[in-house]
XYZ file of C-alpha atoms in Angstrom:
648
model
C -0.478 -0.084 0.198
C 1.434 3.337 -1.143
C 0.744 6.452 0.694
C 1.113 9.726 -0.998
C 0.808 13.573 0.980
C 1.969 16.820 -0.690
C 4.483 18.393 2.269
C 4.804 21.799 0.105
C 4.441 22.804 -3.241
C 6.014 25.665 -5.011
C 4.764 27.279 -8.357
C 6.333 30.029 -9.951
C 5.500 31.282 -13.901
C 2.220 28.875 -13.853
C -0.392 30.389 -15.034
C -1.537 33.277 -13.151
C 0.842 32.396 -10.483
C 4.223 34.473 -10.326
C 5.208 32.543 -7.354
C 2.888 30.828 -4.738
C 4.096 28.566 -2.116
C 1.749 26.025 -0.676
C 2.760 24.542 2.540
C 1.053 21.119 3.667
C 2.938 19.153 5.799
C 0.588 16.669 4.808
C -2.477 17.343 6.447
C -5.946 18.034 4.373
C -6.309 22.217 4.215
C -8.770 24.436 2.944
C -7.909 26.765 0.174
C -10.780 29.414 -0.694
C -10.734 32.528 -2.674
C -12.782 34.146 -5.171
C -13.079 32.931 -8.699
C -9.896 33.483 -10.445
C -7.720 33.826 -7.656
C -5.792 30.605 -8.664
C -7.567 27.427 -6.824
C -8.359 25.862 -9.925
C -4.610 26.640 -11.476
C -3.491 25.222 -8.169
C -4.929 21.941 -8.438
C -4.279 22.108 -11.811
C -0.106 22.576 -10.940
C -0.122 19.221 -8.969
C -1.776 17.420 -12.620
C 0.967 19.327 -14.436
C 3.815 18.580 -12.284
C 2.806 14.629 -12.445
C 1.287 14.465 -16.225
C 1.688 17.400 -18.163
C -2.192 17.785 -17.909
C -4.877 20.038 -15.927
C -7.404 18.698 -13.751
C -9.497 17.306 -16.381
C -6.733 15.295 -18.263
C -6.244 17.596 -21.067
C -2.426 18.708 -22.552
C -1.975 21.958 -20.748
C 0.049 24.861 -21.917
C 1.310 26.793 -18.421
C 2.694 29.867 -19.515
C 1.775 33.262 -18.494
C -1.049 35.011 -20.523
C -0.958 39.262 -20.956
C -3.223 40.841 -21.168
C -4.359 40.383 -25.128
C -3.701 36.247 -24.030
C -0.705 36.655 -25.492
C 2.428 34.198 -24.078
C 4.339 36.107 -21.555
C 8.006 34.962 -23.133
C 10.852 35.085 -21.146
C 9.235 32.908 -18.271
C 9.921 29.112 -17.350
C 6.894 27.654 -15.627
C 8.082 26.076 -12.605
C 6.412 23.739 -10.328
C 8.374 21.745 -7.510
C 6.757 19.397 -4.471
C 8.077 17.747 -1.159
C 6.274 14.763 -1.175
C 5.706 12.404 1.202
C 5.524 8.750 -0.150
C 5.301 6.160 2.744
C 6.903 8.567 5.166
C 9.912 9.374 3.176
C 10.052 12.812 1.261
C 10.952 13.121 -2.179
C 11.615 16.502 -4.151
C 9.575 16.372 -7.781
C 10.289 19.103 -10.377
C 9.044 20.456 -13.934
C 10.481 23.335 -15.523
C 9.148 23.955 -19.341
C 11.787 25.930 -21.172
C 11.881 28.390 -24.207
C 14.545 27.427 -26.665
C 15.476 30.036 -29.134
C 17.681 29.816 -32.211
C 19.229 31.615 -34.732
C 19.292 30.684 -38.794
C 22.184 30.697 -40.854
C 22.071 34.296 -42.653
C 19.178 35.640 -40.196
C 20.270 38.676 -37.047
C 17.295 37.651 -34.697
C 16.575 34.212 -33.272
C 13.506 32.514 -33.414
C 11.585 30.288 -30.799
C 11.357 26.586 -31.318
C 9.416 24.023 -29.403
C 9.502 24.351 -25.653
C 11.576 21.492 -23.844
C 10.785 19.993 -20.850
C 12.938 19.192 -17.409
C 12.411 16.580 -15.347
C 14.588 16.332 -11.561
C 14.162 13.959 -8.762
C 15.215 14.768 -5.945
C 17.177 17.561 -7.652
C 18.322 15.320 -9.963
C 18.165 15.921 -14.048
C 15.555 13.178 -14.856
C 14.765 12.394 -18.415
C 11.375 12.201 -19.381
C 11.406 8.292 -20.278
C 12.774 7.905 -16.723
C 9.950 10.315 -15.436
C 7.469 8.207 -16.939
C 8.546 4.844 -15.130
C 8.741 6.915 -12.040
C 5.190 7.772 -12.432
C 4.166 4.319 -13.871
C 6.092 2.404 -10.537
C 3.379 4.779 -8.339
C 0.505 3.147 -10.002
C 0.533 4.471 -13.221
C -0.977 8.139 -14.922
C -4.784 6.943 -15.226
C -4.834 5.639 -11.762
C -3.197 8.462 -9.974
C -5.679 11.156 -12.051
C -8.459 8.947 -10.907
C -7.246 9.194 -7.236
C -5.606 12.657 -7.152
C -8.692 14.628 -8.749
C -11.968 13.188 -6.961
C -13.931 14.460 -10.455
C -11.796 12.595 -12.612
C -13.439 8.645 -12.577
C -16.768 10.416 -13.291
C -15.348 12.077 -16.997
C -14.265 8.789 -18.120
C -16.266 6.666 -20.971
C -18.863 4.655 -19.299
C -17.660 1.802 -20.854
C -13.822 2.252 -19.216
C -15.533 3.082 -15.885
C -17.249 -0.122 -16.228
C -14.130 -2.385 -16.903
C -12.448 -0.886 -14.053
C -15.088 -1.614 -12.090
C -15.565 -4.931 -13.324
C -12.582 -5.899 -12.218
C -13.175 -5.101 -8.738
C -15.942 -7.578 -8.580
C -14.282 -10.821 -7.967
C -17.472 -12.200 -9.140
C -16.499 -14.945 -11.995
C -18.862 -17.382 -14.402
C -17.569 -19.957 -12.940
C -18.852 -19.495 -9.367
C -22.145 -18.311 -10.294
C -23.000 -21.683 -12.277
C -21.824 -23.530 -9.263
C -23.464 -21.714 -6.732
C -26.888 -22.114 -9.130
C -28.241 -25.234 -9.068
C -30.533 -24.237 -11.780
C -27.783 -23.451 -14.091
C -26.076 -26.662 -13.717
C -27.248 -27.608 -16.994
C -25.640 -24.696 -18.386
C -22.120 -26.324 -17.750
C -22.488 -29.083 -20.059
C -23.776 -26.821 -23.221
C -20.958 -24.441 -22.685
C -18.120 -27.368 -23.388
C -14.827 -25.284 -23.657
C -16.866 -21.902 -24.864
C -17.441 -18.836 -22.820
C -21.338 -17.271 -22.370
C -20.593 -14.699 -24.324
C -19.092 -17.311 -27.501
C -22.318 -19.664 -26.498
C -24.485 -17.045 -26.685
C -23.404 -15.738 -30.294
C -23.350 -19.845 -30.978
C -26.881 -20.430 -29.903
C -28.009 -16.985 -31.713
C -26.294 -18.330 -35.072
C -28.092 -21.469 -34.247
C -31.673 -19.943 -34.113
C -31.453 -17.656 -36.955
C -30.383 -20.661 -39.311
C -32.898 -22.991 -37.877
C -35.554 -20.016 -38.063
C -34.609 -19.473 -41.679
C -35.091 -23.202 -42.617
C -38.339 -23.565 -40.624
C -39.626 -20.138 -42.636
C -38.952 -21.729 -45.605
C -40.533 -25.308 -45.038
C -44.367 -24.030 -45.752
C -43.716 -22.696 -49.017
C -41.263 -26.034 -50.243
C -44.394 -27.758 -48.420
C -46.834 -26.124 -50.777
C -44.678 -25.856 -54.116
C -44.622 -29.779 -53.704
C -48.513 -30.248 -53.301
C -49.140 -27.425 -55.964
C -46.972 -29.911 -58.398
C -48.588 -32.608 -57.091
C -52.395 -31.292 -57.797
C -51.088 -30.284 -61.341
C -49.792 -33.745 -62.368
C -52.917 -35.487 -61.206
C -54.662 -32.847 -62.963
C -53.101 -33.727 -66.292
C -53.211 -37.411 -66.195
C -56.663 -37.921 -65.165
C -57.490 -41.376 -63.532
C -54.713 -43.840 -63.041
C -57.176 -46.974 -62.716
C -58.864 -45.996 -65.992
C -55.218 -45.072 -68.017
C -54.291 -49.050 -66.992
C -56.963 -50.296 -68.875
C -56.701 -48.965 -71.728
C -53.097 -49.313 -71.939
C -53.815 -53.451 -71.791
C -56.428 -52.786 -74.569
C -54.304 -50.769 -76.772
C -51.334 -53.364 -76.149
C -53.503 -56.083 -77.419
C -54.517 -53.769 -79.903
C -51.154 -53.496 -81.463
C -50.270 -57.141 -81.191
C -53.328 -57.991 -83.854
C -52.118 -55.338 -85.613
C -48.320 -56.117 -86.253
C -49.371 -59.404 -87.000
C -51.294 -58.180 -89.849
C -48.730 -55.919 -91.367
C -46.312 -58.973 -90.807
C -48.940 -61.289 -92.810
C -48.892 -58.846 -95.636
C -45.708 -58.475 -95.892
C -45.096 -62.077 -95.594
C -47.707 -63.064 -97.971
C -46.328 -60.506 -100.622
C -46.258 -62.477 -104.207
C -42.674 -61.244 -104.925
C -41.027 -63.452 -102.429
C -41.450 -66.584 -104.936
C -39.794 -64.285 -107.361
C -37.067 -62.810 -104.936
C -36.174 -66.210 -104.104
C -35.267 -66.645 -108.125
C -33.227 -63.859 -108.190
C -31.441 -64.865 -105.364
C -30.601 -68.188 -106.765
C -29.856 -66.576 -110.220
C -27.314 -64.384 -108.567
C -25.719 -67.352 -107.270
C -25.323 -69.067 -110.496
C -23.785 -65.833 -112.051
C -20.977 -66.004 -108.909
C -20.410 -69.645 -109.569
C -19.528 -69.330 -113.569
C -17.790 -66.120 -112.867
C -15.393 -68.165 -110.198
C -14.745 -70.871 -113.110
C -13.611 -68.304 -115.327
C -11.527 -66.626 -113.059
C -9.794 -70.353 -112.218
C -9.687 -71.706 -115.495
C -7.655 -67.772 -116.121
C -5.498 -68.581 -112.661
C -4.422 -71.771 -113.771
C -3.230 -70.716 -117.461
C -1.124 -67.555 -115.312
C -0.277 -69.302 -112.298
C 3.517 -70.182 -113.220
C 4.102 -66.485 -114.378
C 2.435 -65.315 -111.836
C 4.692 -67.202 -109.073
C 7.475 -66.045 -111.359
C 6.502 -62.505 -111.035
C 6.131 -62.583 -107.495
C 9.639 -64.142 -106.943
C 11.250 -61.429 -108.674
C 9.173 -58.633 -106.858
C 10.274 -60.157 -104.044
C 14.271 -59.782 -104.781
C 14.036 -56.777 -106.346
C 12.444 -55.200 -102.797
C 15.066 -57.148 -101.056
C 17.882 -55.461 -103.582
C 15.879 -52.009 -103.251
C 16.587 -52.310 -99.589
C 19.993 -52.775 -99.126
C 20.690 -50.029 -101.723
C 19.231 -47.914 -98.941
C 20.741 -49.659 -96.097
C 24.592 -49.210 -97.839
C 23.721 -45.560 -98.425
C 22.763 -44.578 -94.656
C 26.263 -46.383 -93.788
C 28.036 -44.507 -96.566
C 26.774 -41.336 -95.615
C 27.604 -42.246 -91.905
C 30.981 -43.537 -92.752
C 31.883 -40.436 -94.850
C 30.068 -37.801 -92.236
C 32.485 -39.857 -89.292
C 35.750 -39.267 -91.190
C 35.190 -35.668 -92.158
C 34.769 -35.061 -88.497
C 38.061 -37.110 -87.395
C 40.054 -35.350 -90.437
C 38.768 -31.550 -88.980
C 39.685 -32.645 -85.579
C 42.857 -34.162 -86.330
C 43.908 -30.903 -88.296
C 42.775 -28.584 -85.410
C 44.883 -31.366 -82.977
C 48.012 -30.877 -84.903
C 47.631 -26.871 -85.363
C 47.530 -26.890 -81.548
C 50.258 -29.066 -81.333
C 52.368 -26.862 -83.388
C 51.380 -24.210 -81.167
C 51.989 -25.572 -78.025
C 55.717 -26.647 -79.235
C 56.531 -22.909 -80.409
C 55.686 -21.574 -77.063
C 58.998 -20.574 -75.271
C 59.520 -19.525 -71.904
C 59.582 -15.529 -71.111
C 62.632 -14.153 -69.971
C 60.991 -11.025 -68.409
C 59.528 -13.609 -66.209
C 62.651 -13.430 -63.890
C 62.504 -9.688 -63.286
C 60.617 -9.115 -60.148
C 57.282 -7.182 -61.189
C 57.879 -4.886 -58.323
C 61.188 -3.854 -57.879
C 62.397 -5.024 -61.736
C 65.691 -6.435 -59.785
C 66.370 -10.195 -61.519
C 64.758 -12.767 -59.189
C 66.848 -15.110 -57.218
C 68.189 -18.094 -59.555
C 66.035 -20.729 -57.700
C 63.159 -18.696 -57.965
C 64.470 -18.546 -61.712
C 64.782 -22.665 -61.840
C 61.474 -23.233 -60.308
C 59.451 -20.256 -63.038
C 61.467 -22.374 -65.816
C 60.555 -26.065 -64.346
C 56.994 -25.445 -63.905
C 56.689 -24.078 -66.898
C 58.684 -26.911 -68.803
C 56.227 -28.883 -66.805
C 53.121 -27.062 -68.194
C 54.440 -27.556 -71.857
C 54.663 -31.389 -71.539
C 51.076 -31.261 -69.995
C 49.615 -29.903 -72.286
C 51.859 -32.010 -75.479
C 50.276 -34.744 -73.318
C 46.732 -33.932 -72.731
C 46.641 -32.891 -76.858
C 47.704 -36.340 -78.002
C 45.388 -38.506 -75.343
C 42.550 -36.504 -77.302
C 43.366 -37.427 -80.615
C 43.226 -41.006 -79.275
C 40.151 -40.604 -77.243
C 38.696 -38.810 -80.514
C 39.709 -41.847 -82.533
C 41.668 -39.639 -84.904
C 44.997 -41.459 -85.154
C 46.548 -42.577 -88.449
C 45.868 -46.138 -87.443
C 42.348 -45.721 -86.426
C 41.720 -42.952 -89.533
C 43.299 -45.873 -92.033
C 40.579 -48.463 -90.504
C 37.980 -45.788 -91.242
C 38.818 -45.356 -94.913
C 39.364 -48.986 -95.778
C 35.603 -49.550 -94.309
C 34.484 -46.447 -96.384
C 36.109 -48.505 -99.790
C 33.857 -51.548 -98.644
C 30.780 -49.541 -97.953
C 30.762 -47.864 -101.851
C 31.607 -51.487 -103.565
C 28.681 -52.853 -101.449
C 26.461 -50.016 -102.773
C 27.756 -50.588 -106.001
C 26.919 -53.991 -106.385
C 23.142 -53.529 -104.868
C 22.660 -50.802 -107.186
C 23.767 -53.633 -109.792
C 21.285 -55.894 -108.617
C 18.472 -53.365 -108.411
C 18.516 -52.730 -112.454
C 18.910 -56.467 -113.241
C 15.774 -57.605 -111.290
C 14.104 -54.473 -112.486
C 14.361 -55.834 -116.070
C 13.469 -59.211 -115.789
C 10.346 -57.993 -113.837
C 9.311 -55.923 -116.282
C 10.020 -58.404 -118.898
C 7.519 -61.181 -116.844
C 5.105 -58.563 -116.232
C 4.848 -57.886 -120.253
C 4.231 -61.802 -120.595
C 1.882 -62.131 -117.852
C -0.432 -59.704 -119.243
C -0.250 -60.735 -122.751
C -2.088 -64.275 -121.281
C -4.363 -62.525 -119.374
C -5.558 -60.471 -122.831
C -5.901 -64.062 -124.310
C -8.395 -64.945 -122.235
C -10.797 -62.025 -122.288
C -13.406 -60.963 -119.818
C -15.999 -62.709 -117.793
C -18.386 -60.327 -119.202
C -17.892 -60.948 -122.420
C -18.298 -64.939 -122.308
C -21.961 -66.772 -122.852
C -22.291 -67.743 -119.614
C -22.399 -63.780 -118.391
C -25.093 -62.839 -121.148
C -27.299 -65.246 -120.178
C -28.106 -65.417 -117.030
C -27.860 -61.698 -116.834
C -30.934 -61.616 -119.145
C -32.818 -64.045 -116.336
C -32.549 -61.761 -113.463
C -33.579 -58.613 -115.404
C -36.832 -60.648 -116.423
C -36.997 -61.661 -113.005
C -36.344 -58.056 -111.489
C -39.387 -56.349 -113.610
C -41.634 -59.443 -111.922
C -40.743 -58.163 -108.308
C -41.077 -54.746 -109.071
C -45.045 -55.282 -110.165
C -45.671 -57.710 -107.218
C -44.300 -54.883 -105.060
C -46.568 -52.310 -106.307
C -49.942 -54.136 -105.144
C -49.026 -54.840 -101.846
C -47.836 -51.541 -100.720
C -50.516 -50.167 -100.392
C -52.534 -52.958 -97.570
C -49.421 -52.600 -95.758
C -48.986 -48.538 -95.870
C -53.003 -48.563 -94.129
C -51.430 -51.693 -91.965
C -48.221 -49.741 -90.583
C -50.416 -46.806 -89.747
C -52.710 -48.484 -87.836
C -49.613 -49.629 -85.919
C -47.924 -46.454 -85.519
C -51.149 -44.564 -84.166
C -51.465 -47.543 -81.299
C -48.092 -47.339 -80.637
C -48.148 -43.369 -80.405
C -51.551 -43.788 -78.075
C -49.260 -46.325 -75.831
C -46.585 -43.983 -75.598
C -48.680 -41.345 -74.364
C -50.217 -43.488 -71.673
C -46.862 -44.923 -70.778
C -45.684 -40.983 -70.316
C -48.235 -39.952 -67.906
C -48.192 -43.930 -65.930
C -44.376 -42.681 -64.900
C -45.586 -39.215 -64.291
C -47.321 -40.812 -61.133
C -44.137 -41.877 -60.197
C -43.082 -38.200 -59.808
C -46.290 -37.941 -57.756
C -45.190 -40.810 -55.126
C -41.623 -39.199 -54.906
C -43.245 -35.590 -54.701
C -45.385 -36.987 -51.606
C -42.421 -38.742 -50.025
C -40.857 -35.268 -50.539
C -43.785 -33.433 -48.026
C -43.689 -35.996 -45.769
C -39.938 -35.719 -45.561
C -40.432 -31.848 -45.068
C -42.989 -32.121 -42.317
C -40.758 -34.430 -40.430
C -37.866 -32.022 -40.938
C -40.052 -29.106 -39.741
C -40.818 -30.771 -36.634
C -37.351 -31.883 -36.349
C -36.310 -28.047 -36.480
C -38.848 -27.123 -34.403
C -37.741 -29.665 -31.483
C -34.002 -27.980 -32.101
C -35.629 -24.650 -31.559
C -36.930 -25.159 -28.622
C -33.575 -26.718 -27.112
C -31.281 -23.275 -28.282
C -34.382 -21.358 -26.826
C -33.876 -23.035 -23.768
C -30.503 -22.433 -23.778
C -30.671 -19.007 -24.276
C -33.153 -19.204 -21.274
C -30.401 -20.136 -19.368
C -28.013 -17.475 -20.414
C -30.264 -14.671 -19.610
C -31.203 -16.297 -16.152
C -27.421 -17.083 -15.618
C -27.084 -13.146 -16.915
C -29.426 -11.665 -14.388
C -28.062 -13.954 -11.562
C -24.444 -12.398 -12.900
C -26.080 -8.860 -12.791
C -27.544 -9.080 -9.235
C -23.912 -10.503 -7.850
C -21.777 -8.465 -9.724
C -23.393 -5.317 -8.788
C -23.863 -6.672 -5.208
C -20.202 -7.214 -4.839
C -19.011 -3.834 -6.384
C -21.703 -1.636 -4.504
C -20.499 -3.230 -0.824
C -16.948 -1.933 -1.803
C -18.616 1.956 -1.796
C -20.297 3.419 1.292
C -22.628 6.263 -0.882
C -22.335 5.559 -4.294
C -24.893 2.466 -5.877
C -23.816 0.952 -9.121
C -25.929 0.343 -12.212
C -24.222 -1.866 -14.290
C -26.814 -3.552 -16.295
C -29.853 -2.347 -17.683
C -32.964 -4.307 -18.366
C -34.788 -3.199 -21.823
C -38.548 -3.237 -22.845
C -37.764 -6.584 -25.031
C -35.913 -8.029 -21.829
C -32.994 -7.816 -22.800
C -29.901 -6.695 -20.516
C -27.529 -4.132 -21.892
C -24.597 -2.897 -20.221
C -24.322 0.810 -18.938
C -22.330 2.216 -15.554
C -23.884 4.556 -13.972
C -23.605 5.678 -10.208
C -26.617 6.697 -8.107
C -27.198 7.859 -4.734
C -30.065 7.580 -2.855
C -31.991 6.274 -6.224
C -30.433 9.321 -7.896
C -28.348 9.388 -10.753
C -25.161 10.734 -10.834
C -25.593 12.257 -14.606
C -29.341 13.541 -14.250
C -31.036 15.307 -11.358
C -28.140 14.775 -8.647
C -26.875 18.380 -6.952
C -23.541 19.564 -6.915
C -22.891 18.841 -3.581
C -23.944 15.264 -3.668
C -22.076 14.569 -6.497
C -19.091 16.029 -4.886
C -19.427 13.353 -2.181
C -20.145 10.385 -4.152
C -16.816 11.527 -6.117
C -14.923 11.122 -2.966
C -17.004 7.593 -2.239
C -15.541 6.666 -5.384
C -12.095 8.435 -4.611
C -11.938 6.533 -1.234
C -13.228 3.183 -2.557
C -10.592 2.628 -5.829
C -7.736 3.946 -3.233
C -8.399 1.147 -0.778
C -8.789 -1.117 -3.847
C -5.499 0.239 -5.876
C -3.360 0.628 -2.308
C -2.557 3.903 -3.520
C -3.351 7.084 -2.046
C -2.798 10.259 -3.585
C -3.389 13.668 -2.257
C -7.328 14.836 -3.912
C -8.248 18.627 -4.779
C -11.899 18.681 -4.298
C -13.101 21.585 -6.237
C -16.527 23.680 -5.550
C -16.440 22.468 -2.442
C -18.247 25.034 -0.737
C -21.422 23.874 -2.197
C -21.032 21.037 0.498
C -22.425 20.603 3.723
C -20.212 18.152 5.143
C -17.499 16.792 3.000
C -17.123 12.578 3.594
C -14.178 11.322 5.117
C -11.711 9.417 3.148
C -8.150 8.001 3.788
C -6.262 10.075 1.530
C -4.951 13.929 2.162
C -7.844 16.542 1.384
C -7.181 20.120 -0.296
C -10.999 21.540 -0.317
C -11.217 24.435 -2.896
C -13.733 26.748 -2.075
C -15.135 29.870 -3.440
C -14.870 32.699 -1.150
C -14.999 36.729 -1.526
C -11.217 36.668 -0.887
C -9.081 38.197 -3.330
C -6.027 35.975 -3.380
C -6.296 32.606 -1.484
C -6.525 31.869 2.102
C -5.180 28.350 3.349
C -5.978 26.863 6.087
C -4.310 23.404 7.039
């Protein structure tokens, strides 16, 4: 626990003060004077010393002003306070100084941003160190709340509520454990918080409601479709009876049509025609067989010569490809050998650089042993390069011995190619000769179309075809009428079957309607479960509201806090309103009651935080009797005194 009291505070060139000292020796005091005498400035000086702000928490410029409300230049606002912190006196000093500078080429100095200096017990302190010091005392916002009686109620209601909620000590777990009616909620929570579960349930409720709302329309849609189908297909039993009748009639009609086709007078003629065509084919086969016997031997010889000609041509292609590959290989090796010989001669021509025996730095000749090393290294490198050149020639197969073999292979390939070409010419001449003889023999036999057998059977076929044509013309009319009857019956059957298939769709739609009704019942059961859990959360919230408000309000002497607001729809909204004797702080409470409420708040927060700050109470004259607090209190009262009067 930290207790901070003002021993003495000195103010110079601060707002309306030129030089003023308030000596309290850690005691309470009443500072009185008329409006404008400096009471508020006195409270501001303490806030500015610690935080650089005024008593309202706003940034403060402490510079004194002249009659025209312009800053008085050349003055350094200074506030120094001797504080008694847990019995030990510490002196804090804050000085704001002007900063002037002269730019290059200008005669007059210009004012820059003012600088602030900090001192702790006379020792200069950096701004960061100063803020750390304030933080160690309790932090800027806490110290503002505890040193300015009205500051807490100027905070946003949500911030006030956050601070008060930390004081309650009431947890969700304790509320559920101590209330048997809420035990069911524990299982529903799982790993979620109350707020998370409420959001989840709200989402589920919305989704379930959307599904429930959509089901009647979907049921109606399916019901309308069922009615439309039933109106269209009519009586199903009558349709099934008609389907049986039409199928029986169709069978009779198809039999009649088949009888007409099978009883066609042209059937015998068609059989006769088929036999004549078989006879003609047989005569052609005999003719070709005789021709084949006459040319069979010649054809066998021609086939054999064709085979040999193809083989000879394949050898030509093979030897031409081999010759091309060997010629390319020989050419590549010859070119490579010429390059290697030129490179070998070039390496042989390289001699040791005699200039290398001189030092590149001083120009003097190198020692003999170093020169010998250079010569030896040159000779070794040259020898290695020559050896590498010879090895490259061997690896590439570009030696004289290997290339001699390549040239020999090239000659053999050329001879083989020449012989193969001769064979092609020889077999080509033989093939031409034998085909001339074969064509002569075939021409001597004549064509099958010119034979007597072909002409005789062809004339018989023409006579039978004319007979068939006349027979078909007589039966086509009867067959056409029978076919029309068959088609009409088939169309009726297809139409009835299509309507009966729609009845299956009606059955499916009825199943769908039943499923939707079952889904509706299921969703409504789910909705009741969600509503039950939401009711439990609302009940939990009501219990929590009562517990938290009771826990917090027991810590205050005068103030009672309203932390929750029950709305017209039963929902509970968060709020943070201080009340005194049932009257809200922000509306209807007089100034004196507000001040005592402020002091009650400061005293409770001080005990809660374990920090007690000097408290400045403005407009204290409006209170008959101030509530007692555990902190040092400086009352600021309005009187008719021209100058401040201090009573400690």
